[in-house]
């Protein structure tokens, strides 16, 4: 078995103190949102407990589907990199950036530099999508996070990235292919409008196939499907890794996914924070993928 742990949307805090000129932009509304409520909804002790629980289950690979940062301040990215290092060695941790990581156009160089070790494919190149092959499992990281206008959190892949994805899926058709993306690519677990080219992504999966899609963004547990050439492809969403919201269903959680490439079977389990601050398994399912 090859075990993947999937977590998302930690929104690392506390937020570094911004310079006034850094708030003369979309960051002003994001900063006010953080001060008015988001900072209290995301608890770093809960996040630390999740990481500790996850490491006890000894995953072979960690899939992190974005929104590590909050408003794209330059000072956020070194802190994000320090936190990523607690998840495991860069070769064992893959990151698909979210819209808060790519908050502004000026944020992108910082993101690409500091997230680089976790977004680099086996070929050593940095770019999206990237490909990492591990023991019969092909992990493909996409970037749907793009800079947007204030009050807009949508994502986009673009035709170039989709074209490279199709080629990667064809080249790894004998592996168990796991796609990492921040925005939900199907209806449910988030507004479908959040991924602007979701239909184009669905067409690539319909033509080339995949065995599993993991996403974040919606801050909730969800299980949907895309259509592949040989059957349905599970699409799994997960809660924020640091959430301590009032709704128990949206508290911090992560997936443990055991993949057997030889039998093409997967075992999915969700571990979630309870009211006592402990993590317990709350759901499980078995999936057999078509050959």
mmCIF file of C-alpha atoms in Angstrom:
data_model
loop_
_atom_site.group_PDB
_atom_site.id
_atom_site.type_symbol
_atom_site.label_atom_id
_atom_site.label_comp_id
_atom_site.label_asym_id
_atom_site.label_seq_id
_atom_site.Cartn_x
_atom_site.Cartn_y
_atom_site.Cartn_z
ATOM 1 C CA UNK A 1 0.000 0.000 0.000
ATOM 2 C CA UNK A 2 1.050 3.575 -0.746
ATOM 3 C CA UNK A 3 -0.447 5.968 1.812
ATOM 4 C CA UNK A 4 -1.294 9.585 0.961
ATOM 5 C CA UNK A 5 -2.394 12.121 3.565
ATOM 6 C CA UNK A 6 -4.444 14.961 2.090
ATOM 7 C CA UNK A 7 -4.893 18.282 3.881
ATOM 8 C CA UNK A 8 -5.752 21.770 2.741
ATOM 9 C CA UNK A 9 -6.414 25.429 3.593
ATOM 10 C CA UNK A 10 -4.396 25.852 6.806
ATOM 11 C CA UNK A 11 -4.345 29.686 6.485
ATOM 12 C CA UNK A 12 -1.207 30.012 8.600
ATOM 13 C CA UNK A 13 -1.306 32.650 11.323
ATOM 14 C CA UNK A 14 -0.704 34.961 12.993
ATOM 15 C CA UNK A 15 -0.597 37.289 10.029
ATOM 16 C CA UNK A 16 2.634 39.318 9.780
ATOM 17 C CA UNK A 17 2.083 43.023 10.372
ATOM 18 C CA UNK A 18 1.659 44.583 6.907
ATOM 19 C CA UNK A 19 3.256 47.813 5.815
ATOM 20 C CA UNK A 20 0.709 50.487 4.952
ATOM 21 C CA UNK A 21 1.699 50.511 1.287
ATOM 22 C CA UNK A 22 1.047 46.747 1.113
ATOM 23 C CA UNK A 23 -2.618 47.416 1.898
ATOM 24 C CA UNK A 24 -3.182 49.859 -0.989
ATOM 25 C CA UNK A 25 -4.702 47.028 -3.018
ATOM 26 C CA UNK A 26 -6.946 43.981 -2.758
ATOM 27 C CA UNK A 27 -5.066 43.156 0.443
ATOM 28 C CA UNK A 28 -6.994 45.869 2.314
ATOM 29 C CA UNK A 29 -10.269 43.909 2.167
ATOM 30 C CA UNK A 30 -8.483 40.635 2.916
ATOM 31 C CA UNK A 31 -6.773 42.159 5.928
ATOM 32 C CA UNK A 32 -10.066 43.484 7.300
ATOM 33 C CA UNK A 33 -11.644 40.046 6.747
ATOM 34 C CA UNK A 34 -8.782 38.450 8.690
ATOM 35 C CA UNK A 35 -9.106 40.914 11.587
ATOM 36 C CA UNK A 36 -12.894 40.622 11.749
ATOM 37 C CA UNK A 37 -13.207 36.855 11.917
ATOM 38 C CA UNK A 38 -10.935 34.637 9.848
ATOM 39 C CA UNK A 39 -8.116 34.819 12.412
ATOM 40 C CA UNK A 40 -10.438 33.361 15.078
ATOM 41 C CA UNK A 41 -11.762 30.635 12.785
ATOM 42 C CA UNK A 42 -8.275 29.224 12.144
ATOM 43 C CA UNK A 43 -6.434 27.862 15.152
ATOM 44 C CA UNK A 44 -2.730 27.001 14.960
ATOM 45 C CA UNK A 45 -2.957 24.605 17.913
ATOM 46 C CA UNK A 46 -5.589 22.614 16.023
ATOM 47 C CA UNK A 47 -3.338 22.622 12.967
ATOM 48 C CA UNK A 48 -0.394 21.372 15.022
ATOM 49 C CA UNK A 49 -2.566 18.598 16.464
ATOM 50 C CA UNK A 50 -3.634 17.581 12.947
ATOM 51 C CA UNK A 51 -0.033 17.404 11.731
ATOM 52 C CA UNK A 52 0.978 15.353 14.785
ATOM 53 C CA UNK A 53 -1.912 12.929 14.266
ATOM 54 C CA UNK A 54 -1.123 12.655 10.563
ATOM 55 C CA UNK A 55 2.551 11.899 11.183
ATOM 56 C CA UNK A 56 1.607 9.136 13.610
ATOM 57 C CA UNK A 57 -0.081 7.381 10.657
ATOM 58 C CA UNK A 58 3.176 7.529 8.675
ATOM 59 C CA UNK A 59 1.991 8.599 5.215
ATOM 60 C CA UNK A 60 4.302 7.892 2.287
ATOM 61 C CA UNK A 61 3.303 11.210 0.718
ATOM 62 C CA UNK A 62 1.478 14.371 1.814
ATOM 63 C CA UNK A 63 -0.834 16.193 -0.620
ATOM 64 C CA UNK A 64 -1.329 19.831 0.362
ATOM 65 C CA UNK A 65 -3.979 21.546 -1.798
ATOM 66 C CA UNK A 66 -3.330 25.181 -1.098
ATOM 67 C CA UNK A 67 -4.263 28.322 0.796
ATOM 68 C CA UNK A 68 -1.311 28.128 3.133
ATOM 69 C CA UNK A 69 -1.140 31.945 3.103
ATOM 70 C CA UNK A 70 -3.826 34.572 3.660
ATOM 71 C CA UNK A 71 -3.316 37.860 1.793
ATOM 72 C CA UNK A 72 -0.113 37.235 -0.128
ATOM 73 C CA UNK A 73 2.206 39.404 1.990
ATOM 74 C CA UNK A 74 5.894 38.834 1.128
ATOM 75 C CA UNK A 75 6.545 37.981 4.794
ATOM 76 C CA UNK A 76 3.963 35.160 4.710
ATOM 77 C CA UNK A 77 5.864 32.912 2.302
ATOM 78 C CA UNK A 78 8.957 32.136 4.414
ATOM 79 C CA UNK A 79 6.607 31.265 7.286
ATOM 80 C CA UNK A 80 4.612 29.021 4.955
ATOM 81 C CA UNK A 81 7.812 27.271 3.846
ATOM 82 C CA UNK A 82 8.816 26.701 7.472
ATOM 83 C CA UNK A 83 5.445 25.082 8.119
ATOM 84 C CA UNK A 84 5.643 22.928 4.981
ATOM 85 C CA UNK A 85 8.955 21.559 6.241
ATOM 86 C CA UNK A 86 7.108 20.150 9.289
ATOM 87 C CA UNK A 87 5.038 17.918 7.003
ATOM 88 C CA UNK A 88 8.018 16.015 5.603
ATOM 89 C CA UNK A 89 10.886 16.230 3.161
ATOM 90 C CA UNK A 90 10.056 18.149 -0.045
ATOM 91 C CA UNK A 91 10.223 14.973 -2.167
ATOM 92 C CA UNK A 92 7.469 13.527 0.064
ATOM 93 C CA UNK A 93 5.182 16.585 0.112
ATOM 94 C CA UNK A 94 3.416 18.056 -2.939
ATOM 95 C CA UNK A 95 1.675 21.443 -3.005
ATOM 96 C CA UNK A 96 -1.072 22.680 -5.357
ATOM 97 C CA UNK A 97 -1.278 26.443 -4.622
ATOM 98 C CA UNK A 98 -4.575 28.155 -3.865
ATOM 99 C CA UNK A 99 -6.017 31.592 -4.542
ATOM 100 C CA UNK A 100 -4.742 32.960 -1.208
ATOM 101 C CA UNK A 101 -1.233 31.801 -2.122
ATOM 102 C CA UNK A 102 -1.474 33.567 -5.494
ATOM 103 C CA UNK A 103 -3.340 36.502 -3.946
ATOM 104 C CA UNK A 104 -1.844 39.237 -6.127
ATOM 105 C CA UNK A 105 0.368 39.394 -9.165
ATOM 106 C CA UNK A 106 3.177 40.727 -6.984
ATOM 107 C CA UNK A 107 2.797 37.664 -4.731
ATOM 108 C CA UNK A 108 3.658 35.158 -7.462
ATOM 109 C CA UNK A 109 7.476 35.484 -7.392
ATOM 110 C CA UNK A 110 7.456 34.923 -3.617
ATOM 111 C CA UNK A 111 5.181 31.912 -3.968
ATOM 112 C CA UNK A 112 7.238 30.312 -6.731
ATOM 113 C CA UNK A 113 10.487 30.879 -4.818
ATOM 114 C CA UNK A 114 9.433 29.713 -1.355
ATOM 115 C CA UNK A 115 7.077 26.916 -2.461
ATOM 116 C CA UNK A 116 9.602 25.732 -5.059
ATOM 117 C CA UNK A 117 10.899 22.599 -3.281
ATOM 118 C CA UNK A 118 7.322 21.318 -2.916
ATOM 119 C CA UNK A 119 6.171 22.165 -6.459
ATOM 120 C CA UNK A 120 9.048 20.687 -8.453
ATOM 121 C CA UNK A 121 8.537 17.554 -10.545
ATOM 122 C CA UNK A 122 10.829 14.556 -10.798
ATOM 123 C CA UNK A 123 12.473 16.220 -13.804
ATOM 124 C CA UNK A 124 13.736 19.000 -11.528
ATOM 125 C CA UNK A 125 11.773 21.666 -13.396
ATOM 126 C CA UNK A 126 9.477 24.088 -11.614
ATOM 127 C CA UNK A 127 6.109 24.733 -13.222
ATOM 128 C CA UNK A 128 2.568 23.445 -13.410
ATOM 129 C CA UNK A 129 1.451 20.825 -13.717
ATOM 130 C CA UNK A 130 4.307 18.920 -12.117
ATOM 131 C CA UNK A 131 4.652 15.133 -12.011
ATOM 132 C CA UNK A 132 5.998 12.923 -9.232
ATOM 133 C CA UNK A 133 5.943 9.126 -9.648
ATOM 134 C CA UNK A 134 6.096 7.018 -6.496
ATOM 135 C CA UNK A 135 5.705 3.209 -6.314
ATOM 136 C CA UNK A 136 3.079 2.941 -9.033
ATOM 137 C CA UNK A 137 1.334 6.194 -8.073
ATOM 138 C CA UNK A 138 1.592 9.292 -10.298
ATOM 139 C CA UNK A 139 1.008 12.518 -8.345
ATOM 140 C CA UNK A 140 0.195 15.484 -10.584
ATOM 141 C CA UNK A 141 0.056 18.959 -9.049
ATOM 142 C CA UNK A 142 -1.984 21.690 -10.735
ATOM 143 C CA UNK A 143 -2.175 25.407 -10.044
ATOM 144 C CA UNK A 144 -5.698 26.819 -10.124
ATOM 145 C CA UNK A 145 -4.870 29.735 -7.826
ATOM 146 C CA UNK A 146 -4.541 32.947 -9.834
ATOM 147 C CA UNK A 147 -4.607 36.651 -8.875
ATOM 148 C CA UNK A 148 -8.154 38.042 -8.969
ATOM 149 C CA UNK A 149 -10.085 41.217 -8.248
ATOM 150 C CA UNK A 150 -11.326 42.037 -4.722
ATOM 151 C CA UNK A 151 -14.140 39.774 -3.468
ATOM 152 C CA UNK A 152 -13.363 37.208 -6.208
ATOM 153 C CA UNK A 153 -11.931 33.797 -5.258
ATOM 154 C CA UNK A 154 -12.269 31.961 -8.556
ATOM 155 C CA UNK A 155 -9.520 29.869 -10.112
ATOM 156 C CA UNK A 156 -8.324 28.982 -13.578
ATOM 157 C CA UNK A 157 -5.958 26.426 -15.111
ATOM 158 C CA UNK A 158 -5.576 27.790 -18.639
ATOM 159 C CA UNK A 159 -5.136 25.987 -21.950
ATOM 160 C CA UNK A 160 -1.353 25.525 -21.631
ATOM 161 C CA UNK A 161 -1.628 23.811 -18.266
ATOM 162 C CA UNK A 162 -4.533 21.652 -19.446
ATOM 163 C CA UNK A 163 -2.554 20.588 -22.513
ATOM 164 C CA UNK A 164 0.417 19.520 -20.397
ATOM 165 C CA UNK A 165 -1.936 17.710 -18.026
ATOM 166 C CA UNK A 166 -3.399 15.671 -20.884
ATOM 167 C CA UNK A 167 0.111 14.619 -21.956
ATOM 168 C CA UNK A 168 1.044 13.641 -18.392
ATOM 169 C CA UNK A 169 -2.105 11.557 -17.981
ATOM 170 C CA UNK A 170 -1.358 9.704 -21.219
ATOM 171 C CA UNK A 171 2.243 9.067 -20.164
ATOM 172 C CA UNK A 172 1.201 7.644 -16.768
ATOM 173 C CA UNK A 173 -1.834 5.584 -17.763
ATOM 174 C CA UNK A 174 -0.331 2.438 -16.184
ATOM 175 C CA UNK A 175 -0.016 4.199 -12.798
ATOM 176 C CA UNK A 176 -2.655 5.192 -10.281
ATOM 177 C CA UNK A 177 -2.988 8.885 -11.187
ATOM 178 C CA UNK A 178 -3.816 11.352 -8.406
ATOM 179 C CA UNK A 179 -4.541 14.973 -9.352
ATOM 180 C CA UNK A 180 -4.046 17.781 -6.818
ATOM 181 C CA UNK A 181 -5.951 21.033 -7.374
ATOM 182 C CA UNK A 182 -7.129 23.755 -5.025
ATOM 183 C CA UNK A 183 -10.532 24.651 -6.480
ATOM 184 C CA UNK A 184 -13.379 22.101 -6.637
ATOM 185 C CA UNK A 185 -13.590 20.801 -10.222
ATOM 186 C CA UNK A 186 -17.183 19.553 -9.899
ATOM 187 C CA UNK A 187 -20.483 20.839 -8.545
ATOM 188 C CA UNK A 188 -20.739 20.349 -4.800
ATOM 189 C CA UNK A 189 -18.320 21.116 -1.982
ATOM 190 C CA UNK A 190 -18.121 24.659 -3.341
ATOM 191 C CA UNK A 191 -19.570 26.868 -6.046
ATOM 192 C CA UNK A 192 -18.740 25.447 -9.486
ATOM 193 C CA UNK A 193 -18.025 28.992 -10.669
ATOM 194 C CA UNK A 194 -14.928 28.930 -8.488
ATOM 195 C CA UNK A 195 -13.046 27.027 -11.234
ATOM 196 C CA UNK A 196 -13.684 28.942 -14.431
ATOM 197 C CA UNK A 197 -12.489 26.233 -16.841
ATOM 198 C CA UNK A 198 -13.939 23.243 -14.988
ATOM 199 C CA UNK A 199 -15.579 21.952 -18.175
ATOM 200 C CA UNK A 200 -12.233 21.882 -19.967
ATOM 201 C CA UNK A 201 -10.681 19.962 -17.067
ATOM 202 C CA UNK A 202 -13.601 17.514 -17.070
ATOM 203 C CA UNK A 203 -13.057 16.919 -20.785
ATOM 204 C CA UNK A 204 -9.361 16.113 -20.237
ATOM 205 C CA UNK A 205 -10.263 13.607 -17.518
ATOM 206 C CA UNK A 206 -13.010 12.139 -19.701
ATOM 207 C CA UNK A 207 -10.547 11.587 -22.535
ATOM 208 C CA UNK A 208 -7.370 10.607 -20.677
ATOM 209 C CA UNK A 209 -8.624 9.267 -17.343
ATOM 210 C CA UNK A 210 -7.424 9.570 -13.750
ATOM 211 C CA UNK A 211 -7.990 7.534 -10.615
ATOM 212 C CA UNK A 212 -8.453 10.248 -7.982
ATOM 213 C CA UNK A 213 -8.786 14.047 -7.679
ATOM 214 C CA UNK A 214 -8.069 15.861 -4.383
ATOM 215 C CA UNK A 215 -9.049 19.496 -3.729
ATOM 216 C CA UNK A 216 -9.594 22.098 -1.025
ATOM 217 C CA UNK A 217 -11.090 25.621 -1.115
ATOM 218 C CA UNK A 218 -14.593 24.710 0.084
ATOM 219 C CA UNK A 219 -13.546 24.074 3.731
ATOM 220 C CA UNK A 220 -15.838 21.040 3.854
ATOM 221 C CA UNK A 221 -15.746 17.273 3.418
ATOM 222 C CA UNK A 222 -17.202 16.234 0.084
ATOM 223 C CA UNK A 223 -17.115 13.295 -2.298
ATOM 224 C CA UNK A 224 -18.170 13.804 -5.899
ATOM 225 C CA UNK A 225 -17.134 12.285 -9.247
ATOM 226 C CA UNK A 226 -15.883 13.143 -12.700
ATOM 227 C CA UNK A 227 -16.426 10.860 -15.670
ATOM 228 C CA UNK A 228 -13.397 8.996 -17.003
ATOM 229 C CA UNK A 229 -13.056 6.788 -20.096
ATOM 230 C CA UNK A 230 -13.593 3.631 -18.026
ATOM 231 C CA UNK A 231 -15.868 4.811 -15.251
ATOM 232 C CA UNK A 232 -16.256 7.393 -12.510
ATOM 233 C CA UNK A 233 -13.286 9.213 -10.974
ATOM 234 C CA UNK A 234 -13.648 10.095 -7.248
ATOM 235 C CA UNK A 235 -13.227 13.782 -6.406
ATOM 236 C CA UNK A 236 -12.558 14.414 -2.715
ATOM 237 C CA UNK A 237 -12.749 17.724 -0.864
ATOM 238 C CA UNK A 238 -11.590 18.333 2.704
ATOM 239 C CA UNK A 239 -12.095 20.879 5.496
ATOM 240 C CA UNK A 240 -9.592 23.534 6.421
ATOM 241 C CA UNK A 241 -6.746 21.924 8.367
ATOM 242 C CA UNK A 242 -6.969 24.636 11.049
ATOM 243 C CA UNK A 243 -10.723 25.233 11.320
ATOM 244 C CA UNK A 244 -12.393 25.364 14.735
ATOM 245 C CA UNK A 245 -15.740 26.682 13.488
ATOM 246 C CA UNK A 246 -19.012 26.094 15.296
ATOM 247 C CA UNK A 247 -20.221 23.618 12.694
ATOM 248 C CA UNK A 248 -18.748 20.214 13.696
ATOM 249 C CA UNK A 249 -18.804 19.089 10.068
ATOM 250 C CA UNK A 250 -16.389 21.865 9.113
ATOM 251 C CA UNK A 251 -13.805 21.330 11.851
ATOM 252 C CA UNK A 252 -10.219 20.531 10.954
ATOM 253 C CA UNK A 253 -9.892 17.235 9.089
ATOM 254 C CA UNK A 254 -7.706 15.308 6.671
ATOM 255 C CA UNK A 255 -7.845 12.225 4.475
ATOM 256 C CA UNK A 256 -5.762 9.081 4.740
ATOM 257 C CA UNK A 257 -5.798 7.285 1.398
ATOM 258 C CA UNK A 258 -4.244 3.832 1.009
ATOM 259 C CA UNK A 259 -3.583 2.947 -2.630
ATOM 260 C CA UNK A 260 -2.732 -0.547 -3.915
ATOM 261 C CA UNK A 261 -1.525 -0.085 -7.519
ATOM 262 C CA UNK A 262 -1.363 -3.838 -8.183
ATOM 263 C CA UNK A 263 -5.066 -4.401 -7.446
ATOM 264 C CA UNK A 264 -6.062 -0.810 -8.345
ATOM 265 C CA UNK A 265 -7.905 -0.472 -5.058
ATOM 266 C CA UNK A 266 -8.057 2.478 -2.664
ATOM 267 C CA UNK A 267 -9.180 2.779 0.937
ATOM 268 C CA UNK A 268 -10.338 6.270 1.936
ATOM 269 C CA UNK A 269 -10.617 7.427 5.560
ATOM 270 C CA UNK A 270 -11.375 10.842 7.107
ATOM 271 C CA UNK A 271 -9.923 11.852 10.460
ATOM 272 C CA UNK A 272 -11.497 14.911 12.086
ATOM 273 C CA UNK A 273 -11.118 17.081 15.171
ATOM 274 C CA UNK A 274 -13.695 16.488 17.909
ATOM 275 C CA UNK A 275 -14.920 18.858 20.616
ATOM 276 C CA UNK A 276 -12.203 17.587 22.973
ATOM 277 C CA UNK A 277 -9.414 18.496 20.600
ATOM 278 C CA UNK A 278 -8.700 14.912 19.509
ATOM 279 C CA UNK A 279 -8.701 13.410 16.017
ATOM 280 C CA UNK A 280 -10.845 10.382 15.238
ATOM 281 C CA UNK A 281 -11.854 8.513 12.100
ATOM 282 C CA UNK A 282 -15.321 9.679 11.072
ATOM 283 C CA UNK A 283 -15.772 8.058 7.646
ATOM 284 C CA UNK A 284 -14.268 5.339 5.462
ATOM 285 C CA UNK A 285 -14.877 3.866 2.017
ATOM 286 C CA UNK A 286 -13.294 1.398 -0.390
ATOM 287 C CA UNK A 287 -12.888 2.134 -4.118
ATOM 288 C CA UNK A 288 -11.891 -0.179 -6.953
ATOM 289 C CA UNK A 289 -10.646 1.558 -10.114
ATOM 290 C CA UNK A 290 -11.210 0.197 -13.612
ATOM 291 C CA UNK A 291 -8.208 -1.237 -15.441
#
